[in-house]
PDB file of C-alpha atoms in Angstrom:
ATOM      1  CA  MET A   1     217.717-101.760   6.547  1.00 57.00           C
ATOM      2  CA  SER A   2     215.166-101.147   9.248  1.00 86.00           C
ATOM      3  CA  LEU A   3     214.656 -97.718  10.765  1.00 89.00           C
ATOM      4  CA  SER A   4     215.911 -97.206  14.296  1.00 93.00           C
ATOM      5  CA  SER A   5     213.382 -96.395  16.972  1.00 93.00           C
ATOM      6  CA  HIS A   6     214.962 -92.944  17.322  1.00 95.00           C
ATOM      7  CA  ARG A   7     214.437 -92.187  13.616  1.00 93.00           C
ATOM      8  CA  GLN A   8     210.879 -93.560  13.726  1.00 93.00           C
ATOM      9  CA  HIS A   9     210.103 -91.245  16.623  1.00 94.00           C
ATOM     10  CA  LYS A  10     211.527 -88.220  14.782  1.00 94.00           C
ATOM     11  CA  ILE A  11     209.377 -89.045  11.742  1.00 93.00           C
ATOM     12  CA  TYR A  12     206.307 -89.462  13.975  1.00 92.00           C
ATOM     13  CA  ILE A  13     206.907 -86.065  15.603  1.00 93.00           C
ATOM     14  CA  ALA A  14     207.349 -84.415  12.192  1.00 93.00           C
ATOM     15  CA  ALA A  15     204.131 -85.964  10.886  1.00 92.00           C
ATOM     16  CA  THR A  16     202.004 -85.091  13.920  1.00 90.00           C
ATOM     17  CA  MET A  17     203.238 -81.497  14.064  1.00 91.00           C
ATOM     18  CA  GLY A  18     202.678 -80.938  10.347  1.00 88.00           C
ATOM     19  CA  TYR A  19     206.320 -80.541   9.393  1.00 91.00           C
ATOM     20  CA  GLY A  20     207.737 -81.780   6.128  1.00 89.00           C
ATOM     21  CA  LEU A  21     210.181 -84.633   5.929  1.00 87.00           C
ATOM     22  CA  GLY A  22     213.620 -83.603   4.707  1.00 87.00           C
ATOM     23  CA  SER A  23     214.576 -87.029   3.454  1.00 86.00           C
ATOM     24  CA  GLU A  24     214.214 -88.870   0.172  1.00 90.00           C
ATOM     25  CA  ASP A  25     214.645 -92.325   1.736  1.00 91.00           C
ATOM     26  CA  PRO A  26     211.717 -94.489   0.533  1.00 93.00           C
ATOM     27  CA  GLU A  27     211.420 -96.307   3.866  1.00 94.00           C
ATOM     28  CA  GLU A  28     211.177 -93.028   5.792  1.00 93.00           C
ATOM     29  CA  LEU A  29     208.710 -91.576   3.292  1.00 94.00           C
ATOM     30  CA  ALA A  30     206.499 -94.660   3.559  1.00 94.00           C
ATOM     31  CA  LEU A  31     206.370 -94.386   7.356  1.00 93.00           C
ATOM     32  CA  TYR A  32     205.665 -90.636   7.151  1.00 94.00           C
ATOM     33  CA  GLU A  33     202.810 -91.124   4.679  1.00 94.00           C
ATOM     34  CA  MET A  34     201.329 -93.963   6.751  1.00 93.00           C
ATOM     35  CA  ILE A  35     201.265 -91.768   9.859  1.00 92.00           C
ATOM     36  CA  LYS A  36     199.744 -88.840   7.940  1.00 92.00           C
ATOM     37  CA  LYS A  37     196.972 -91.107   6.578  1.00 92.00           C
ATOM     38  CA  GLU A  38     196.176 -92.413  10.076  1.00 89.00           C
ATOM     39  CA  ILE A  39     195.967 -88.867  11.430  1.00 86.00           C
ATOM     40  CA  GLU A  40     193.652 -87.815   8.607  1.00 86.00           C
ATOM     41  CA  LYS A  41     191.442 -90.899   9.060  1.00 84.00           C
ATOM     42  CA  ASP A  42     191.165 -90.369  12.826  1.00 77.00           C
ATOM     43  CA  CYS A  43     190.435 -86.677  12.367  1.00 75.00           C
ATOM     44  CA  LYS A  44     187.581 -87.395   9.956  1.00 76.00           C
ATOM     45  CA  LYS A  45     186.054 -89.891  12.389  1.00 72.00           C
ATOM     46  CA  ARG A  46     186.610 -87.445  15.261  1.00 70.00           C
ATOM     47  CA  ASN A  47     188.385 -90.281  17.052  1.00 61.00           C
ATOM     48  CA  MET A  48     190.867 -88.069  18.849  1.00 60.00           C
ATOM     49  CA  GLY A  49     191.962 -88.593  22.421  1.00 65.00           C
ATOM     50  CA  ILE A  50     190.511 -90.784  25.127  1.00 68.00           C
ATOM     51  CA  GLN A  51     186.797 -91.477  24.966  1.00 69.00           C
ATOM     52  CA  ARG A  52     184.703 -90.466  27.938  1.00 69.00           C
ATOM     53  CA  THR A  53     182.906 -93.182  29.850  1.00 77.00           C
ATOM     54  CA  ASP A  54     180.299 -91.094  31.677  1.00 71.00           C
TER      55      ASP A  54
END
């Protein structure tokens, strides 16, 4: 079963705000971990926000 867009958004908000995920569903956990890894990777590269063009 695929996650609804509403549930995906709630997981995204939880991951970006640093909250834990209160679910044991493997599909939800996989999405949560993927988002957390992307945030960590972007933070290490300092690739946050919109790049300036001037």
